[in-house]
Tab-separated table of C-alpha atoms in Angstrom:
chain	number	residue	atom	x	y	z
A	1	UNK	CA	-38.509	-218.797	-50.115
A	2	UNK	CA	-34.827	-218.414	-50.965
A	3	UNK	CA	-32.185	-220.476	-52.090
A	4	UNK	CA	-28.781	-220.169	-50.371
A	5	UNK	CA	-25.949	-220.342	-53.204
A	6	UNK	CA	-22.607	-221.810	-51.895
A	7	UNK	CA	-19.603	-220.325	-53.521
A	8	UNK	CA	-15.944	-220.892	-52.748
A	9	UNK	CA	-13.656	-217.890	-51.519
A	10	UNK	CA	-10.873	-216.667	-53.290
A	11	UNK	CA	-8.414	-217.758	-50.467
A	12	UNK	CA	-9.586	-221.310	-50.747
A	13	UNK	CA	-7.938	-221.381	-54.077
A	14	UNK	CA	-4.552	-219.691	-53.735
A	15	UNK	CA	-1.893	-220.246	-51.131
A	16	UNK	CA	1.614	-219.026	-51.411
A	17	UNK	CA	0.977	-218.533	-55.166
A	18	UNK	CA	0.063	-222.176	-55.609
A	19	UNK	CA	-3.442	-223.606	-56.670
A	20	UNK	CA	-4.865	-225.496	-53.599
A	21	UNK	CA	-7.964	-227.914	-53.722
A	22	UNK	CA	-10.561	-226.575	-51.620
A	23	UNK	CA	-12.025	-228.712	-49.401
A	24	UNK	CA	-14.466	-226.502	-47.372
A	25	UNK	CA	-17.236	-224.298	-48.639
A	26	UNK	CA	-17.567	-220.666	-48.441
A	27	UNK	CA	-20.820	-221.450	-46.761
A	28	UNK	CA	-19.161	-223.312	-44.055
A	29	UNK	CA	-16.170	-220.741	-43.582
A	30	UNK	CA	-18.725	-217.607	-43.552
A	31	UNK	CA	-20.902	-219.428	-40.838
A	32	UNK	CA	-17.455	-219.520	-38.715
A	33	UNK	CA	-17.009	-216.069	-39.405
A	34	UNK	CA	-20.662	-215.332	-38.677
A	35	UNK	CA	-20.663	-216.970	-35.165
A	36	UNK	CA	-16.975	-215.234	-34.477
A	37	UNK	CA	-18.360	-211.616	-35.401
A	38	UNK	CA	-22.033	-211.781	-34.858
A	39	UNK	CA	-22.165	-208.620	-32.571
A	40	UNK	CA	-20.057	-206.436	-34.819
A	41	UNK	CA	-21.822	-207.272	-38.212
A	42	UNK	CA	-23.724	-204.769	-40.168
A	43	UNK	CA	-27.156	-205.943	-41.630
A	44	UNK	CA	-29.137	-204.107	-44.392
A	45	UNK	CA	-31.800	-204.916	-46.821
A	46	UNK	CA	-32.199	-204.136	-50.352
A	47	UNK	CA	-34.988	-203.567	-52.794
A	48	UNK	CA	-34.712	-202.371	-56.515
A	49	UNK	CA	-36.826	-201.570	-59.568
A	50	UNK	CA	-40.264	-201.736	-57.982
A	51	UNK	CA	-41.855	-199.561	-61.067
A	52	UNK	CA	-44.789	-198.638	-58.822
A	53	UNK	CA	-47.559	-197.043	-60.909
A	54	UNK	CA	-51.455	-197.364	-61.387
A	55	UNK	CA	-51.459	-198.605	-64.910
A	56	UNK	CA	-52.182	-201.989	-66.743
A	57	UNK	CA	-49.122	-204.395	-67.266
A	58	UNK	CA	-47.073	-204.087	-70.093
A	59	UNK	CA	-44.990	-207.039	-71.097
A	60	UNK	CA	-43.365	-208.783	-68.042
A	61	UNK	CA	-44.026	-205.666	-65.837
A	62	UNK	CA	-47.174	-205.793	-63.437
A	63	UNK	CA	-47.205	-202.221	-62.217
A	64	UNK	CA	-50.261	-202.727	-59.721
A	65	UNK	CA	-48.595	-205.752	-58.008
A	66	UNK	CA	-45.662	-203.838	-56.721
A	67	UNK	CA	-47.520	-202.823	-53.467
A	68	UNK	CA	-48.516	-206.326	-52.499
A	69	UNK	CA	-44.868	-207.469	-53.182
A	70	UNK	CA	-43.350	-204.647	-51.195
A	71	UNK	CA	-45.532	-205.756	-48.320
A	72	UNK	CA	-44.066	-209.263	-48.519
A	73	UNK	CA	-40.545	-208.002	-48.145
A	74	UNK	CA	-41.413	-205.574	-45.591
A	75	UNK	CA	-42.677	-208.757	-43.626
A	76	UNK	CA	-39.501	-210.386	-44.055
A	77	UNK	CA	-37.377	-207.222	-43.164
A	78	UNK	CA	-39.434	-207.015	-40.055
A	79	UNK	CA	-38.180	-210.559	-38.999
A	80	UNK	CA	-34.507	-209.623	-40.148
A	81	UNK	CA	-33.977	-206.407	-38.292
A	82	UNK	CA	-31.773	-204.723	-40.749
A	83	UNK	CA	-30.038	-201.599	-39.513
A	84	UNK	CA	-31.168	-199.917	-42.688
A	85	UNK	CA	-33.044	-200.370	-46.053
A	86	UNK	CA	-31.910	-199.380	-49.275
A	87	UNK	CA	-33.961	-198.860	-52.503
A	88	UNK	CA	-31.648	-199.266	-55.659
A	89	UNK	CA	-33.587	-196.861	-57.926
A	90	UNK	CA	-36.632	-197.155	-60.136
A	91	UNK	CA	-39.224	-196.817	-57.247
A	92	UNK	CA	-41.900	-195.635	-59.578
A	93	UNK	CA	-42.770	-195.625	-63.339
A	94	UNK	CA	-43.336	-193.094	-65.627
A	95	UNK	CA	-46.636	-191.059	-65.824
A	96	UNK	CA	-48.119	-188.411	-68.116
A	97	UNK	CA	-48.045	-185.486	-65.681
A	98	UNK	CA	-46.161	-184.514	-62.625
A	99	UNK	CA	-49.017	-184.591	-60.381
A	100	UNK	CA	-49.538	-188.140	-61.414
A	101	UNK	CA	-46.006	-189.260	-60.833
A	102	UNK	CA	-45.995	-187.474	-57.344
A	103	UNK	CA	-49.080	-189.367	-56.702
A	104	UNK	CA	-47.193	-192.805	-57.790
A	105	UNK	CA	-44.408	-191.554	-55.542
A	106	UNK	CA	-46.196	-190.678	-52.438
A	107	UNK	CA	-48.205	-193.930	-52.517
A	108	UNK	CA	-45.341	-196.426	-52.692
A	109	UNK	CA	-43.088	-194.309	-50.543
A	110	UNK	CA	-45.980	-194.571	-47.521
A	111	UNK	CA	-45.158	-198.178	-47.677
A	112	UNK	CA	-41.636	-198.214	-48.189
A	113	UNK	CA	-40.974	-195.542	-45.437
A	114	UNK	CA	-42.825	-197.666	-43.056
A	115	UNK	CA	-40.111	-200.567	-43.031
A	116	UNK	CA	-37.600	-198.436	-41.433
A	117	UNK	CA	-36.553	-194.922	-40.075
A	118	UNK	CA	-33.130	-195.327	-41.606
A	119	UNK	CA	-33.608	-195.800	-45.263
A	120	UNK	CA	-31.762	-194.527	-48.490
A	121	UNK	CA	-32.841	-193.820	-51.897
A	122	UNK	CA	-30.830	-194.434	-54.880
A	123	UNK	CA	-31.998	-192.384	-57.862
A	124	UNK	CA	-33.116	-194.279	-61.114
A	125	UNK	CA	-33.828	-193.044	-64.581
A	126	UNK	CA	-37.590	-193.682	-64.025
A	127	UNK	CA	-37.659	-191.820	-60.566
A	128	UNK	CA	-36.880	-188.578	-62.693
A	129	UNK	CA	-38.556	-189.173	-66.098
A	130	UNK	CA	-41.036	-186.404	-65.312
A	131	UNK	CA	-40.004	-185.037	-61.891
A	132	UNK	CA	-36.779	-183.119	-61.232
A	133	UNK	CA	-34.179	-184.558	-59.023
A	134	UNK	CA	-35.418	-182.113	-56.168
A	135	UNK	CA	-39.009	-182.974	-56.582
A	136	UNK	CA	-38.300	-186.628	-55.995
A	137	UNK	CA	-35.797	-186.137	-53.202
A	138	UNK	CA	-38.160	-183.764	-51.351
A	139	UNK	CA	-41.021	-186.127	-51.590
A	140	UNK	CA	-38.850	-189.153	-49.979
A	141	UNK	CA	-37.171	-186.653	-47.387
A	142	UNK	CA	-33.626	-187.351	-48.745
A	143	UNK	CA	-31.364	-184.224	-49.100
A	144	UNK	CA	-28.869	-185.343	-51.676
A	145	UNK	CA	-28.804	-187.656	-54.741
A	146	UNK	CA	-25.124	-188.850	-53.971
A	147	UNK	CA	-23.382	-189.028	-50.538
A	148	UNK	CA	-21.778	-191.375	-48.009
A	149	UNK	CA	-22.676	-192.637	-44.496
A	150	UNK	CA	-21.164	-194.747	-41.741
A	151	UNK	CA	-22.998	-197.601	-40.126
A	152	UNK	CA	-21.275	-199.794	-37.730
A	153	UNK	CA	-17.706	-200.218	-38.619
A	154	UNK	CA	-18.414	-199.764	-42.297
A	155	UNK	CA	-18.479	-196.729	-44.654
A	156	UNK	CA	-21.375	-196.702	-47.499
A	157	UNK	CA	-21.381	-194.696	-50.564
A	158	UNK	CA	-24.719	-193.718	-52.529
A	159	UNK	CA	-23.980	-192.677	-55.938
A	160	UNK	CA	-26.128	-190.934	-58.641
A	161	UNK	CA	-25.573	-191.644	-62.275
A	162	UNK	CA	-28.743	-189.874	-63.611
A	163	UNK	CA	-26.493	-187.273	-65.688
A	164	UNK	CA	-26.297	-186.896	-69.369
A	165	UNK	CA	-22.924	-186.974	-71.061
A	166	UNK	CA	-22.908	-183.096	-70.885
A	167	UNK	CA	-23.216	-183.400	-67.182
A	168	UNK	CA	-26.951	-182.049	-67.347
A	169	UNK	CA	-28.838	-184.041	-64.618
A	170	UNK	CA	-31.993	-186.036	-65.689
A	171	UNK	CA	-35.389	-184.615	-65.236
A	172	UNK	CA	-38.637	-183.649	-67.191
A	173	UNK	CA	-37.929	-186.260	-69.850
A	174	UNK	CA	-34.693	-184.340	-70.960
A	175	UNK	CA	-32.581	-187.696	-71.447
A	176	UNK	CA	-32.142	-190.909	-73.060
A	177	UNK	CA	-31.860	-193.703	-70.608
A	178	UNK	CA	-28.916	-195.202	-72.089
A	179	UNK	CA	-26.950	-192.253	-71.584
A	180	UNK	CA	-26.130	-192.654	-67.751
A	181	UNK	CA	-22.687	-190.976	-66.528
A	182	UNK	CA	-21.052	-189.952	-63.449
A	183	UNK	CA	-20.172	-186.169	-63.871
A	184	UNK	CA	-16.740	-184.943	-63.082
A	185	UNK	CA	-17.625	-183.359	-59.710
A	186	UNK	CA	-19.020	-186.577	-58.467
A	187	UNK	CA	-16.070	-188.602	-59.380
A	188	UNK	CA	-13.956	-186.102	-57.613
A	189	UNK	CA	-16.198	-186.398	-54.496
A	190	UNK	CA	-15.991	-190.118	-54.809
A	191	UNK	CA	-12.318	-190.229	-54.683
A	192	UNK	CA	-11.866	-187.876	-51.916
A	193	UNK	CA	-14.443	-189.483	-49.723
A	194	UNK	CA	-12.782	-192.947	-50.235
A	195	UNK	CA	-9.340	-191.396	-49.302
A	196	UNK	CA	-10.727	-189.935	-46.283
A	197	UNK	CA	-12.363	-192.843	-44.900
A	198	UNK	CA	-10.647	-195.358	-42.715
A	199	UNK	CA	-13.406	-198.142	-43.145
A	200	UNK	CA	-14.299	-200.736	-45.547
A	201	UNK	CA	-16.624	-199.588	-48.238
A	202	UNK	CA	-19.827	-200.687	-49.681
A	203	UNK	CA	-21.513	-198.695	-52.745
A	204	UNK	CA	-25.052	-198.506	-53.824
A	205	UNK	CA	-25.912	-197.771	-57.515
A	206	UNK	CA	-28.647	-197.974	-59.925
A	207	UNK	CA	-26.965	-198.216	-63.413
A	208	UNK	CA	-24.410	-200.641	-63.782
A	209	UNK	CA	-20.673	-200.243	-63.359
A	210	UNK	CA	-19.475	-203.668	-64.387
A	211	UNK	CA	-20.613	-204.087	-68.008
A	212	UNK	CA	-20.276	-201.881	-71.045
A	213	UNK	CA	-23.655	-201.949	-72.727
A	214	UNK	CA	-27.081	-199.898	-72.576
A	215	UNK	CA	-27.434	-200.848	-69.292
A	216	UNK	CA	-24.048	-199.286	-67.975
A	217	UNK	CA	-22.807	-196.101	-66.919
A	218	UNK	CA	-20.694	-194.485	-69.645
A	219	UNK	CA	-17.808	-193.948	-67.782
A	220	UNK	CA	-18.028	-197.030	-65.534
A	221	UNK	CA	-14.405	-197.897	-66.194
A	222	UNK	CA	-13.289	-194.497	-64.657
A	223	UNK	CA	-15.516	-195.007	-61.540
A	224	UNK	CA	-13.988	-198.571	-61.146
A	225	UNK	CA	-10.609	-197.239	-61.326
A	226	UNK	CA	-11.182	-194.952	-58.432
A	227	UNK	CA	-12.835	-198.089	-56.280
A	228	UNK	CA	-10.058	-200.253	-56.896
A	229	UNK	CA	-7.329	-197.540	-56.129
A	230	UNK	CA	-8.827	-197.009	-52.952
A	231	UNK	CA	-8.281	-200.589	-51.827
A	232	UNK	CA	-11.204	-200.255	-49.388
A	233	UNK	CA	-14.396	-201.264	-51.573
A	234	UNK	CA	-15.806	-204.599	-50.884
A	235	UNK	CA	-18.820	-204.712	-53.025
A	236	UNK	CA	-21.279	-202.758	-55.394
A	237	UNK	CA	-24.790	-203.316	-55.394
A	238	UNK	CA	-26.948	-202.028	-58.257
A	239	UNK	CA	-30.103	-202.648	-60.109
A	240	UNK	CA	-31.326	-201.243	-63.333
A	241	UNK	CA	-31.043	-204.511	-65.868
A	242	UNK	CA	-33.692	-206.623	-63.703
A	243	UNK	CA	-31.873	-209.864	-63.514
A	244	UNK	CA	-29.710	-211.455	-61.282
A	245	UNK	CA	-25.761	-211.141	-62.303
A	246	UNK	CA	-22.568	-210.949	-60.552
A	247	UNK	CA	-18.905	-210.273	-61.495
A	248	UNK	CA	-15.813	-210.127	-59.565
A	249	UNK	CA	-13.574	-207.141	-60.921
A	250	UNK	CA	-10.211	-206.646	-59.198
A	251	UNK	CA	-11.205	-208.138	-56.057
A	252	UNK	CA	-14.756	-206.164	-55.764
A	253	UNK	CA	-17.838	-207.938	-55.913
A	254	UNK	CA	-20.460	-206.569	-58.441
A	255	UNK	CA	-23.865	-207.628	-57.558
A	256	UNK	CA	-26.724	-206.962	-59.786
A	257	UNK	CA	-30.146	-207.667	-58.155
A	258	UNK	CA	-33.466	-209.060	-59.485
A	259	UNK	CA	-36.341	-206.296	-60.051
A	260	UNK	CA	-39.318	-206.648	-57.876
A	261	UNK	CA	-41.368	-205.504	-60.817
A	262	UNK	CA	-40.758	-208.474	-63.242
A	263	UNK	CA	-43.461	-211.043	-63.452
A	264	UNK	CA	-46.878	-211.558	-61.965
A	265	UNK	CA	-47.411	-213.311	-58.583
A	266	UNK	CA	-45.800	-213.443	-55.202
A	267	UNK	CA	-42.904	-215.570	-56.409
A	268	UNK	CA	-42.138	-213.229	-59.124
A	269	UNK	CA	-40.240	-210.626	-57.000
A	270	UNK	CA	-36.879	-210.121	-55.462
A	271	UNK	CA	-35.436	-208.802	-52.384
A	272	UNK	CA	-32.692	-209.577	-49.933
A	273	UNK	CA	-30.668	-209.128	-46.855
A	274	UNK	CA	-27.074	-208.292	-46.610
A	275	UNK	CA	-24.752	-209.235	-43.642
A	276	UNK	CA	-20.997	-207.774	-43.635
A	277	UNK	CA	-18.737	-209.319	-41.193
A	278	UNK	CA	-15.669	-207.261	-39.856
A	279	UNK	CA	-13.405	-209.664	-41.799
A	280	UNK	CA	-15.210	-208.105	-44.809
A	281	UNK	CA	-17.135	-211.477	-45.541
A	282	UNK	CA	-20.412	-210.949	-46.948
A	283	UNK	CA	-23.703	-212.970	-47.049
A	284	UNK	CA	-26.555	-211.971	-49.215
A	285	UNK	CA	-29.752	-213.917	-48.570
A	286	UNK	CA	-32.060	-213.667	-51.457
A	287	UNK	CA	-35.731	-214.147	-51.519
A	288	UNK	CA	-38.041	-215.040	-54.282
A	289	UNK	CA	-36.057	-214.868	-57.563
A	290	UNK	CA	-33.208	-213.271	-55.819
A	291	UNK	CA	-30.005	-215.217	-55.637
A	292	UNK	CA	-27.902	-215.764	-52.496
A	293	UNK	CA	-24.184	-215.329	-52.148
A	294	UNK	CA	-21.474	-215.921	-49.881
A	295	UNK	CA	-18.172	-214.003	-50.553
A	296	UNK	CA	-15.272	-214.343	-48.261
A	297	UNK	CA	-12.987	-211.608	-47.392
């Protein structure tokens, strides 16, 4: 089940610098844009924070229920027919050995990889608790931890914030999860990548870029400055803090998604399908605990 949130677009509030009473909902305006650009939209689906592991529940985390929840998401995505799917980090949970953690990864990725041949993995801190980045990426068949790609008329960026403040990459329990950073070389790459693309941009991340707390990337403000300076970024989708959250910062939508791991039972899950129109309007259709949003360009 999903609930659709109706939000008013920014253009409904301001006209020629004056406040205007909005009489049309963003949902209705988005529906108009949807009909106008149906053939040109880009659709993708998102999951985050699955924390799959074969171990007893701890607190609100029910590790052994992840596979069943993922199967439900897969059934929904089969109906939605996205162009690609993205896993926003923490696909697995910690294990006591490399072999066991690789086993967790192989099991959950067998189900995730069956959803779509076109898929992307964002590294989360739990993905490289015992594994190295190369071990994780090699197991899922992805060459790089941060990169960009084009789909339809859009440009997409995958970020990796699993670096310590000294630039050392996470791996083999060598980090504190609160010490998440985008290293200088990745920030330089990001700035150059955004400069080169002529397209509107959507960003995928694990650790949050919109807050200043233990869930955030420590140098998030520097990253946001790069995103804002480009004038091309529509939205950032992120996970890590396990709860729905949303902020509009300098015209960029920062959407934090609900974790699949939290709670027991099929309704205690979260996943979504996103439609982006050529205009830049975005609809997030959330399922289970994931909220839905309409954002106008």
